[in-house]
mmCIF file of C-alpha atoms in Angstrom:
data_model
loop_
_atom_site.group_PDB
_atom_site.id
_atom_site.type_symbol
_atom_site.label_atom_id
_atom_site.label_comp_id
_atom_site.label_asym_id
_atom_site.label_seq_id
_atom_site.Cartn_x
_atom_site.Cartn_y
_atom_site.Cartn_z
ATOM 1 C CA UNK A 337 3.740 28.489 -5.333
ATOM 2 C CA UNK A 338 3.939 25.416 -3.510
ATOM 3 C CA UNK A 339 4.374 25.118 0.111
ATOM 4 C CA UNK A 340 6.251 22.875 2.470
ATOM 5 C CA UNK A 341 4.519 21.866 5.488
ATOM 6 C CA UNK A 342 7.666 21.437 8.498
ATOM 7 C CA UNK A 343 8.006 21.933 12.161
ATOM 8 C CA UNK A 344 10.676 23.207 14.362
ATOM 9 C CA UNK A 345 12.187 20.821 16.765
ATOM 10 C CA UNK A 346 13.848 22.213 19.984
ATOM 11 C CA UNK A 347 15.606 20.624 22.674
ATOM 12 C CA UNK A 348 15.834 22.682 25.569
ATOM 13 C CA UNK A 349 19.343 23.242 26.964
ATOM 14 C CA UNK A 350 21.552 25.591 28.521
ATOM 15 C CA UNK A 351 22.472 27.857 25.536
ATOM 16 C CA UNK A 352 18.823 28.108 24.544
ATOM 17 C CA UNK A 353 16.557 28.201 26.983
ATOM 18 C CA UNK A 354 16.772 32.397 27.013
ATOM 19 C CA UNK A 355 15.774 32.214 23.107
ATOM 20 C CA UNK A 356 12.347 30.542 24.143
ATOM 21 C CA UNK A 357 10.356 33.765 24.085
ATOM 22 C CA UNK A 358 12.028 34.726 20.171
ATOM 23 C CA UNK A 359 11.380 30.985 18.988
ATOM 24 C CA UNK A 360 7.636 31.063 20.003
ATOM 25 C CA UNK A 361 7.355 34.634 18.403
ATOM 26 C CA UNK A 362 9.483 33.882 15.028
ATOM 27 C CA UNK A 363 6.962 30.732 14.592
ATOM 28 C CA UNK A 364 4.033 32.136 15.341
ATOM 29 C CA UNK A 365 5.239 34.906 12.288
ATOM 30 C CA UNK A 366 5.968 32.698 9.974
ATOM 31 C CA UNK A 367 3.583 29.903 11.523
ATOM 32 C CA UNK A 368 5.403 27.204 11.803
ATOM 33 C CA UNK A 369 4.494 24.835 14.408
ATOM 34 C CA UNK A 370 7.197 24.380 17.412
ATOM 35 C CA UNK A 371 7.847 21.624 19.333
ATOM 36 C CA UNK A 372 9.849 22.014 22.759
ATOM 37 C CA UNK A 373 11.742 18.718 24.106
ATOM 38 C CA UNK A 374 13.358 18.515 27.376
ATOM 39 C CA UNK A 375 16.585 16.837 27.083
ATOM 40 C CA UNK A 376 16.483 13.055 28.054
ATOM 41 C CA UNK A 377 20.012 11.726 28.623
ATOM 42 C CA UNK A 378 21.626 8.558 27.495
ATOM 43 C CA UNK A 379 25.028 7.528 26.331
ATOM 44 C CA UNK A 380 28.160 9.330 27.724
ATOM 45 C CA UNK A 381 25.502 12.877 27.917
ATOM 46 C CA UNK A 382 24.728 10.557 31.829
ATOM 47 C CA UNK A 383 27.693 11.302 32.594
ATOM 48 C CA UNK A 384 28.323 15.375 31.573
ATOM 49 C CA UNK A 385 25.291 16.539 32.365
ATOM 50 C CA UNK A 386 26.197 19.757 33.890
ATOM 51 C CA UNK A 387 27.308 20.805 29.864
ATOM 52 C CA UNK A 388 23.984 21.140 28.695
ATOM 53 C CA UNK A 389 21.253 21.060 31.400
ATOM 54 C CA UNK A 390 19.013 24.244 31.391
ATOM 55 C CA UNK A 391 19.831 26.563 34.415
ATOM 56 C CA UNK A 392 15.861 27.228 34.664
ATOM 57 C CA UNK A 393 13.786 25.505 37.217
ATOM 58 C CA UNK A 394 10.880 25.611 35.698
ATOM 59 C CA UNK A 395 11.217 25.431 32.069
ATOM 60 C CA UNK A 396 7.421 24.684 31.749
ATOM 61 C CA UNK A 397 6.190 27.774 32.858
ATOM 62 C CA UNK A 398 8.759 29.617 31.022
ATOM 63 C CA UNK A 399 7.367 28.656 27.823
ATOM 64 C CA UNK A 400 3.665 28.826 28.747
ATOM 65 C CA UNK A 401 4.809 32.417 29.834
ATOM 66 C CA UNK A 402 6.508 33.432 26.967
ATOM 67 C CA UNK A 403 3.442 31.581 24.897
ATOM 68 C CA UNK A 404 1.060 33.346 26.556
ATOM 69 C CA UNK A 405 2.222 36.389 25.207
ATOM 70 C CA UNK A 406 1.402 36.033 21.574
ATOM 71 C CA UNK A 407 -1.399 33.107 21.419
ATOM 72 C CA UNK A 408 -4.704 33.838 23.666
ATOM 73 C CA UNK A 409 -5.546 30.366 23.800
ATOM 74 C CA UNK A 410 -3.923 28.417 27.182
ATOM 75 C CA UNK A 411 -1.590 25.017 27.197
ATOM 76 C CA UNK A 412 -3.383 21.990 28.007
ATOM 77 C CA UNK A 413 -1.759 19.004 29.356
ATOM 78 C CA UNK A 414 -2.902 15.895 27.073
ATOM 79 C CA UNK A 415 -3.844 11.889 28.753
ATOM 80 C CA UNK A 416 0.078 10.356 29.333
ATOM 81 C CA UNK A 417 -1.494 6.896 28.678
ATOM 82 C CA UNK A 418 1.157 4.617 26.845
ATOM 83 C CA UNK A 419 0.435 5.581 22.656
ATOM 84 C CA UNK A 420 1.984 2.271 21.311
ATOM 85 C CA UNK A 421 -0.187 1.579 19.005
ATOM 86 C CA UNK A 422 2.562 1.091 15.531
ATOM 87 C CA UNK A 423 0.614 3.829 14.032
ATOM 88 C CA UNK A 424 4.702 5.785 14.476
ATOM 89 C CA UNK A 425 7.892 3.710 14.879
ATOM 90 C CA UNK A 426 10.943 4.651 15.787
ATOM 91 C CA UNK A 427 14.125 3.716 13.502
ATOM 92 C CA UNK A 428 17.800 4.059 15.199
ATOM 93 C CA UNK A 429 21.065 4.540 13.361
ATOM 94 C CA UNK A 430 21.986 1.071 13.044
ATOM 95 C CA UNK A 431 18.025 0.494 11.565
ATOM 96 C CA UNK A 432 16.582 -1.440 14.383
ATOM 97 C CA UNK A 433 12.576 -0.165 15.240
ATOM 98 C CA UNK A 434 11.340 -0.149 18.302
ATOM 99 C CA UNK A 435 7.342 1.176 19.252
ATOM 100 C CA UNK A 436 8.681 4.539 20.578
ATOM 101 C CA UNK A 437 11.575 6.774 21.151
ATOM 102 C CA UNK A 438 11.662 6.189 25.182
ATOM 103 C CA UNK A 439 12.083 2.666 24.640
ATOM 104 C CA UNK A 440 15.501 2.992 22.757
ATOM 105 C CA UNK A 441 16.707 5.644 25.590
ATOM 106 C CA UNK A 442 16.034 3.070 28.036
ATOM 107 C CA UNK A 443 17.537 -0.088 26.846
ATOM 108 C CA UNK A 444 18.264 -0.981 23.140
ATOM 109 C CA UNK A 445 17.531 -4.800 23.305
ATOM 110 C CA UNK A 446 13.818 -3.809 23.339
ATOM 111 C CA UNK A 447 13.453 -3.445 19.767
ATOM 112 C CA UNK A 448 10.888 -5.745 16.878
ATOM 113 C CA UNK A 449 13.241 -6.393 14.903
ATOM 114 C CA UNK A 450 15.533 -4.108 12.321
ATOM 115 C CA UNK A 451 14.347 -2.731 8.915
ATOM 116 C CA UNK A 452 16.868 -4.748 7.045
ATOM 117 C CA UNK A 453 15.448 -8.384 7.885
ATOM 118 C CA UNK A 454 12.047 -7.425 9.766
ATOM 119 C CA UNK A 455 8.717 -8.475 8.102
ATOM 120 C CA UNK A 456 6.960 -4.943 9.309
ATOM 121 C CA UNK A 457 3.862 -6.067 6.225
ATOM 122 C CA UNK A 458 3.155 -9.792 7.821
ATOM 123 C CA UNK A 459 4.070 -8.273 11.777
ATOM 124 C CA UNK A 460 1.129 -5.347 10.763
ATOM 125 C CA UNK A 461 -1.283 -8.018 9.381
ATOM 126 C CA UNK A 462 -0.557 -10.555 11.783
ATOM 127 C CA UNK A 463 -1.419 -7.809 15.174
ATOM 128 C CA UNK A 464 -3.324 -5.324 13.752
ATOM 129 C CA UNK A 465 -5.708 -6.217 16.434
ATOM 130 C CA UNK A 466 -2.596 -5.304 19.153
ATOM 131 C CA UNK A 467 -2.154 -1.826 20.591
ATOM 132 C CA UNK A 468 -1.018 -1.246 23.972
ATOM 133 C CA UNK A 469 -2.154 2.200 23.724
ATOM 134 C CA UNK A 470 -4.462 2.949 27.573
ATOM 135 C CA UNK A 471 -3.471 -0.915 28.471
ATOM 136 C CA UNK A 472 -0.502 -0.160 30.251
ATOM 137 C CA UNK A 473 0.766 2.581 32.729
ATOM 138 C CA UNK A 474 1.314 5.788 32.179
ATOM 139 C CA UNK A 475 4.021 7.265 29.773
ATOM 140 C CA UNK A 476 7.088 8.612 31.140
ATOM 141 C CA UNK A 477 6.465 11.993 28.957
ATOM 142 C CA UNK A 478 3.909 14.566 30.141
ATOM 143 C CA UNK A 479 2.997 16.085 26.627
ATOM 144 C CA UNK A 480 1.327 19.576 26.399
ATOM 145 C CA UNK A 481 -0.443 20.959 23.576
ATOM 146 C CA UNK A 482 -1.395 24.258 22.075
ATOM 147 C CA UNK A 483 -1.718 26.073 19.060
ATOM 148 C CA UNK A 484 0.908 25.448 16.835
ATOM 149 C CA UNK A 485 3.236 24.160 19.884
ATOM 150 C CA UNK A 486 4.078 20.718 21.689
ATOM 151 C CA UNK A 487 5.872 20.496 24.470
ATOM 152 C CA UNK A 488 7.166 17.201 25.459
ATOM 153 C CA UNK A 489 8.307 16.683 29.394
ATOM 154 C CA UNK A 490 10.621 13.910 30.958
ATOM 155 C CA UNK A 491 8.966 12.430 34.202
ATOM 156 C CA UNK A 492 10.746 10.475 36.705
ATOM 157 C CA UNK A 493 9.488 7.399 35.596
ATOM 158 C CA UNK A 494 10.495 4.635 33.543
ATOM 159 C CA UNK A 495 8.700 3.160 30.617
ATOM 160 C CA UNK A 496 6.394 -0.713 30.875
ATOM 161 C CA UNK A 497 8.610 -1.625 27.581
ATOM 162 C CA UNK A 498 11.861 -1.019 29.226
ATOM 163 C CA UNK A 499 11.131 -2.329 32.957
ATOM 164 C CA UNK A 500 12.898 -5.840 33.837
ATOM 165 C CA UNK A 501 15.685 -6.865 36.221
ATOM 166 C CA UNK A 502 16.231 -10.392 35.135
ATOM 167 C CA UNK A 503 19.087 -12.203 33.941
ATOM 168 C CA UNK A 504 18.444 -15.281 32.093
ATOM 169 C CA UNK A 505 21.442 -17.274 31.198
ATOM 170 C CA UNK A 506 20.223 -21.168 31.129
ATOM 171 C CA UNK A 507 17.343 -23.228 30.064
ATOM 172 C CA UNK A 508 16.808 -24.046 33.730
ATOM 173 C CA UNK A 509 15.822 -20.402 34.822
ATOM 174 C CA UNK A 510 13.925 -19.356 31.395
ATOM 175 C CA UNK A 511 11.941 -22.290 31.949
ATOM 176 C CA UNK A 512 11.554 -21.122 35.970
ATOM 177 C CA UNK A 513 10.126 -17.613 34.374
ATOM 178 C CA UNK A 514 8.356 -18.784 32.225
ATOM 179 C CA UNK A 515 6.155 -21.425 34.553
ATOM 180 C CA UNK A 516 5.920 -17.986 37.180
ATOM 181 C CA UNK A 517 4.510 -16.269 34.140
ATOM 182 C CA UNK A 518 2.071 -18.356 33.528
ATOM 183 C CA UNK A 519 0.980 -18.629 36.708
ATOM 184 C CA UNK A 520 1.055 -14.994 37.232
ATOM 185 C CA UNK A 521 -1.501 -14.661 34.557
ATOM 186 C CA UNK A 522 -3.129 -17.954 36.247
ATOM 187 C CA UNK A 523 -3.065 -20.088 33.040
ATOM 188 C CA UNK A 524 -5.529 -23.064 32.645
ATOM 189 C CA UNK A 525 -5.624 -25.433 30.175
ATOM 190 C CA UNK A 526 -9.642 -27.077 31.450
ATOM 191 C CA UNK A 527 -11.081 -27.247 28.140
ATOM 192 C CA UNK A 528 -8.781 -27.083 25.643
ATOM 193 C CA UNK A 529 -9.456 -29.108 22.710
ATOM 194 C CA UNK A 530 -6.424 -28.470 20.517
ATOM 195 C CA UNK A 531 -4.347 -31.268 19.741
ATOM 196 C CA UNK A 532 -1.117 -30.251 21.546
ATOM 197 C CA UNK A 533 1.408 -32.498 22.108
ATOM 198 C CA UNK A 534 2.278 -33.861 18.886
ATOM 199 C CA UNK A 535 4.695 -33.413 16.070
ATOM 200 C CA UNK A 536 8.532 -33.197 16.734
ATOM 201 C CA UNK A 537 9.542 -31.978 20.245
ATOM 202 C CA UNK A 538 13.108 -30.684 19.589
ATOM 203 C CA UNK A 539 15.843 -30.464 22.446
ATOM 204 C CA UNK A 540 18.468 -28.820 23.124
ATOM 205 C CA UNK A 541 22.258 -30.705 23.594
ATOM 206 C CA UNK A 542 21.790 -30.258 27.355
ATOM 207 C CA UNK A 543 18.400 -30.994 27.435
ATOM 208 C CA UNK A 544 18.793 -34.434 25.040
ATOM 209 C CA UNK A 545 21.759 -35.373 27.780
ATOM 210 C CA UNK A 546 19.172 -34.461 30.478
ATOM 211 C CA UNK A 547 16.243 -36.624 29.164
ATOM 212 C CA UNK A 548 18.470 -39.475 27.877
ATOM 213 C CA UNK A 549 19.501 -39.677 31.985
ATOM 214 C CA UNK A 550 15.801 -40.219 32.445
ATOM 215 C CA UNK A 551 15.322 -42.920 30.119
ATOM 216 C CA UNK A 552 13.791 -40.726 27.210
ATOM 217 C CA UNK A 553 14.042 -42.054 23.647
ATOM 218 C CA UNK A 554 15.479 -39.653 21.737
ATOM 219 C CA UNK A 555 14.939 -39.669 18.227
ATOM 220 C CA UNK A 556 18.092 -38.211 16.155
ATOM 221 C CA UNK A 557 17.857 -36.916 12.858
ATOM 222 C CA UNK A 558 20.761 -35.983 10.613
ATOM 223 C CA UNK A 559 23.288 -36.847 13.413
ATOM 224 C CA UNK A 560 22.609 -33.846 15.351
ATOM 225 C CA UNK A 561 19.155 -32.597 15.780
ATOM 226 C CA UNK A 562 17.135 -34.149 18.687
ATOM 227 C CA UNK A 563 13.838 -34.627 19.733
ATOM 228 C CA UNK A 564 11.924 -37.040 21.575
ATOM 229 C CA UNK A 565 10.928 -39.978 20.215
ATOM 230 C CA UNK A 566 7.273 -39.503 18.982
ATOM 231 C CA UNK A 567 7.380 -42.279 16.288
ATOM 232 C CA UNK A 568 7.914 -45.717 17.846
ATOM 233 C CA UNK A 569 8.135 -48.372 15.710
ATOM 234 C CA UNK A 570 7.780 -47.815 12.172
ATOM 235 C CA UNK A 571 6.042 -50.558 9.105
ATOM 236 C CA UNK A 572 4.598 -50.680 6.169
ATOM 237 C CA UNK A 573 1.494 -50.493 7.894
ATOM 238 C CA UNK A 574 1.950 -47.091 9.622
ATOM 239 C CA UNK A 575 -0.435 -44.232 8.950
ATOM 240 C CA UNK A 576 1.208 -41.544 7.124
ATOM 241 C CA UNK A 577 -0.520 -38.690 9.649
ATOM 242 C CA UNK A 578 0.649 -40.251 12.630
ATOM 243 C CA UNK A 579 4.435 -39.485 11.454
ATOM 244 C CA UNK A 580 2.886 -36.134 10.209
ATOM 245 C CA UNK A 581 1.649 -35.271 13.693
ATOM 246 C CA UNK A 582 3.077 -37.764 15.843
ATOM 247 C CA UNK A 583 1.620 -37.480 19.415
ATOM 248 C CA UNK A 584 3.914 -37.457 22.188
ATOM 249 C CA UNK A 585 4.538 -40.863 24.044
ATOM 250 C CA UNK A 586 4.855 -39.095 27.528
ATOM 251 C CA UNK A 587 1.434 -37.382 27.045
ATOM 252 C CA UNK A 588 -0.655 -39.749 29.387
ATOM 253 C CA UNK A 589 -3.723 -40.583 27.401
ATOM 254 C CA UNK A 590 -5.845 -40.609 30.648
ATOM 255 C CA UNK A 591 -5.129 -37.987 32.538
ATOM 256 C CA UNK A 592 -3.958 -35.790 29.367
ATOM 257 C CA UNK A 593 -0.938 -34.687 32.041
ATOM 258 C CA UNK A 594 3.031 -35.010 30.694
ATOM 259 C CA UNK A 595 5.122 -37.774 32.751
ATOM 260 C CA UNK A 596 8.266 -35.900 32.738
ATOM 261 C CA UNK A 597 5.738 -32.479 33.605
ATOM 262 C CA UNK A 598 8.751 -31.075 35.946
ATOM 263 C CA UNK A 599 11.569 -32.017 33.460
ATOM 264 C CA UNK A 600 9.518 -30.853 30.546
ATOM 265 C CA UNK A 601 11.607 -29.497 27.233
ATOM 266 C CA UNK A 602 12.072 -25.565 26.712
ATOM 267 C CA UNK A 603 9.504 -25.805 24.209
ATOM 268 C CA UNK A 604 6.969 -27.170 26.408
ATOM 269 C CA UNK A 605 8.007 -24.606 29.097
ATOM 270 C CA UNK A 606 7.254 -21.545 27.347
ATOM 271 C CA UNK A 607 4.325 -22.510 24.372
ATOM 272 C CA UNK A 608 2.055 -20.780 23.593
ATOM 273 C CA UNK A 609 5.370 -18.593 23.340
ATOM 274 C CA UNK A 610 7.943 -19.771 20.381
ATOM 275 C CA UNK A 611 10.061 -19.600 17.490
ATOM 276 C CA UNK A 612 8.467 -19.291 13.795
ATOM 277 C CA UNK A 613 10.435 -18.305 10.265
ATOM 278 C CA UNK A 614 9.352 -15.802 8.537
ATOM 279 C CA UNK A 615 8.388 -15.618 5.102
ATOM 280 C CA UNK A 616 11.329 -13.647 4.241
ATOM 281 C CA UNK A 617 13.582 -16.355 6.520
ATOM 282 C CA UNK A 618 14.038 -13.978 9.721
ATOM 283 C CA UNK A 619 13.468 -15.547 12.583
ATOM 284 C CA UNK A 620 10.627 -14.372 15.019
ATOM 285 C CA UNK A 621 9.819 -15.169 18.749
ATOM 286 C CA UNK A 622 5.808 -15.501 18.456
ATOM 287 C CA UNK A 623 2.789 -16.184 20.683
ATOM 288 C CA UNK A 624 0.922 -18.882 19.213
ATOM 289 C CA UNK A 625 -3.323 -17.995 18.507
ATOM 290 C CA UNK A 626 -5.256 -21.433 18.933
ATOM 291 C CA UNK A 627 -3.817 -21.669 22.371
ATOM 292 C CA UNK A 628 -6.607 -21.776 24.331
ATOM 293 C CA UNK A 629 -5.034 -19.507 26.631
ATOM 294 C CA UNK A 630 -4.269 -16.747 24.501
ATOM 295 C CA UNK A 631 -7.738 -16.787 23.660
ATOM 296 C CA UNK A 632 -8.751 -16.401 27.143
ATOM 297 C CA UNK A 633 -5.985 -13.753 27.534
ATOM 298 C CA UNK A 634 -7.894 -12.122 24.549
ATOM 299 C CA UNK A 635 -11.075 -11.911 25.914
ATOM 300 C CA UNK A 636 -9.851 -10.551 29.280
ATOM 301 C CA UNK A 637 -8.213 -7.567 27.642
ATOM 302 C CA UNK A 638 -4.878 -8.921 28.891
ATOM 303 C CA UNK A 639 -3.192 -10.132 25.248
ATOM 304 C CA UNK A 640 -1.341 -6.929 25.252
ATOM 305 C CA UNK A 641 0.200 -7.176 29.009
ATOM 306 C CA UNK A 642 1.210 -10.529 28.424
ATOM 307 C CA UNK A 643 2.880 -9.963 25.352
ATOM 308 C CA UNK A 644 4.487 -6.935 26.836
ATOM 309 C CA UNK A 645 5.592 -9.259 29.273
ATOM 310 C CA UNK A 646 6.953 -12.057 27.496
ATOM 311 C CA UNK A 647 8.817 -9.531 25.573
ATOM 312 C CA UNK A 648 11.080 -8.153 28.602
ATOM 313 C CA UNK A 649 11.963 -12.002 29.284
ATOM 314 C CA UNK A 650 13.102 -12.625 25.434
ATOM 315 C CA UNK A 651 14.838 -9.128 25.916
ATOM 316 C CA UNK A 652 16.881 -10.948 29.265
ATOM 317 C CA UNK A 653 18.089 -13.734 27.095
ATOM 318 C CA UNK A 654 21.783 -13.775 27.380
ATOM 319 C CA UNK A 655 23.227 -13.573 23.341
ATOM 320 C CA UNK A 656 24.828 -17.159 24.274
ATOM 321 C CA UNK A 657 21.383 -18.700 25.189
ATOM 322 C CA UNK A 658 19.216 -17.309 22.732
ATOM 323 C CA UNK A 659 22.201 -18.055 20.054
ATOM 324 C CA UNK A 660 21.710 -21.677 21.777
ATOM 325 C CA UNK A 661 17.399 -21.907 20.976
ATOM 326 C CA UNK A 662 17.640 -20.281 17.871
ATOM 327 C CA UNK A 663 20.256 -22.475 15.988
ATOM 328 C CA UNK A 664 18.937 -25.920 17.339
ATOM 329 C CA UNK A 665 15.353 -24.249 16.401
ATOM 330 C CA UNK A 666 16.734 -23.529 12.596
ATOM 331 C CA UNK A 667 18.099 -27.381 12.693
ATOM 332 C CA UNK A 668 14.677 -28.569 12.573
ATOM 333 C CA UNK A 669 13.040 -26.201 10.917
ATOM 334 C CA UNK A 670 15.222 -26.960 7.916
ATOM 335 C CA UNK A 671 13.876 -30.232 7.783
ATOM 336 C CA UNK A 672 10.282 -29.765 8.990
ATOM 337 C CA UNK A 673 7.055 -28.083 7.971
ATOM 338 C CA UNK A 674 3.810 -28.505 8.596
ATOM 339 C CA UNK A 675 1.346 -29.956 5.823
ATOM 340 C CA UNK A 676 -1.621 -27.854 6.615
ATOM 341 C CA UNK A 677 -0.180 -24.355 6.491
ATOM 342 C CA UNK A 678 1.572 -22.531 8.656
ATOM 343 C CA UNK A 679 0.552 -21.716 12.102
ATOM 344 C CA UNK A 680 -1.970 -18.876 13.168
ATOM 345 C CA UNK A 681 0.559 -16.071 16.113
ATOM 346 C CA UNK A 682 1.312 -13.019 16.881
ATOM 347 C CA UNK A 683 4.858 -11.650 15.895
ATOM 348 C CA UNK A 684 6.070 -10.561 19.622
ATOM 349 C CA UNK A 685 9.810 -9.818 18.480
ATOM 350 C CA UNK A 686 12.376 -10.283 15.235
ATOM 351 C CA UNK A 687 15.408 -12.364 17.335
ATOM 352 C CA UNK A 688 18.849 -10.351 17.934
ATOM 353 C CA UNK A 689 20.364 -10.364 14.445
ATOM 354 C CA UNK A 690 22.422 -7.557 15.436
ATOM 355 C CA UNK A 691 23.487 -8.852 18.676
ATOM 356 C CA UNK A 692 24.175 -12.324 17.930
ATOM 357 C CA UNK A 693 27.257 -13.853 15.953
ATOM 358 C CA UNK A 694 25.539 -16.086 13.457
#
């Protein structure tokens, strides 16, 4: 006959809690592997707690107790480094995966992306080198382990994923988090050989009004995608990879510093940080490889902070804002691409399909 491997998943809570000792002993029988969860509460449970939390104060030793009893091996308490490491994902109801199940208790907006539109095969291929697992603090779940029994504990502690008290609502103050970002990671661009500054620097509406104040040339294409003016005067004479990669006329060619450095688009704010399309045509918030930065980041061991990072500030977009980047992004995506192949990033996030009217 043919046998089904399964486990039995408990949640500890008022009305079981005195059937710990028969649960252990009916698995142990018939041995089946048990898992114990204390209850973590979200939703409308926050506010009726009192109708399911355990009377017991110390549920953990009433298991080990009750374990003890038929296994002569003890409990062991396991490392509560972070896991994350997209070996497991977690799917909600609505289809949206996030790197864990604490991270969807603690604040839904911190998901990659959902099933339906996500490119999980390029995300895996593009980071396979990222796992936060031992890179960032510790979990907010003490997990024990035994034979044939897990026992999963709530501390009071919340998870790196989830942390963030911002609010960002304009361009002005992502670019303001952005620049303290940087500078908390203490970015420097000595040495650098790639050929930023070039190709089409795109604005948005209130940035084009902005820069068009300052005396900006704004190129417009289609009537209503902007960008600054990288081509100048155009002849019969002009070199076709010039208008391919056009460099930036506010780049000084000296000093390699921006004129407008202060008043500097969104895109220039936050790169190595932007926005990409997918193969399949979802949109993706990346992190750009041939920065040199990020290669520096790399070597330091820090990629997988800084991601984390950049993360909780895409997660404290406002849905108007990021509605904002992403449509005047797809404006000029539709009628750009770039001639030698796509660019070399890591996926950091799929963009809030689910949260923003399209």
């Amino acid at each position: 006959s043919h046998k089904i491997d399964c486990c039995l998943y408990v949640t500890i809570n008022k009305y079981n809690e005195n059937e710990i000792d028969d649960i252990i002993y009916n698995c142990k029988k018939y041995n089946i592997p048990v898992h114990f969860n204390y209850l973590t509460y979200s939703g409308r449970a926050k506010t009726n707690k009192n109708d399911l939390m355990p009377t017991s104060n110390d549920l953990l030793k009433k298991i080990k107790n009750a374990y003890e009893k038929y296994y002569s091996n003890k409990i062991i308490k396991l490392p509560n480094s972070c896991w994350a490491d997209a070996s497991v994902l977690q799917l909600d109801s609505e289809g949206n995966i996030y790197y864990c199940t604490e991270i969807n208790h603690y604040n839904n907006k911190n998901w990659l992306g959902n099933i339906k539109t996500f490119p999980i095969n390029e995300w895996l291929n593009r980071n396979k080198s990222v796992s936060y697992e031992n890179k960032l603090n510790k979990c907010p779940y003490d997990v024990y382990y035994g034979e044939n029994i897990f026992i999963t504990k709530n501390i009071n502690k919340k998870c790196d994923f989830c942390y963030n008290n911002k609010k960002i609502s304009t361009i002005k103050q992502l670019n303001k988090v952005f620049d303290d970002l940087y500078q908390e990671f203490e970015m420097n661009c000595n040495g650098c050989e790639y050929p930023d500054c070039m190709g089409y620097i795109w604005l948005t509406k209130q940035e084009t009004k902005k820069l068009s104040n300052l005396g900006v040339d704004i190129l417009t294409i289609n009537e209503d995608i902007n960008c600054i003016n990288s081509l100048g005067d155009i002849s019969v004479d002009t070199d076709f990879s010039s208008i391919v990669y056009p460099k930036c006329p506010l780049r000084c060619d000296k000093s390699y510093k921006c004129k407008i450095h202060d008043e500097r688009p969104m895109v220039c704010h936050i790169y190595p940080v932007g926005l990409e399309s997918a193969k399949n045509g979802s949109i993706l918030w990346v992190l750009h490889k041939d920065c040199l930065f990020v290669k520096q980041l790399e070597n330091k061991g820090l990629l997988e902070l800084f991601m984390l990072k950049c993360n909780q500030l895409i997660n404290s977009l406002s849905i108007e804002l990021e509605e904002t980047i992403i449509s005047t992004f797809k404006k000029i995506d539709n009628v750009s691409s770039f001639p030698n192949g796509e660019n070399r990033y890591y996926i950091l996030k799929e963009r809030r399909e689910l949260y923003v009217k399209v």
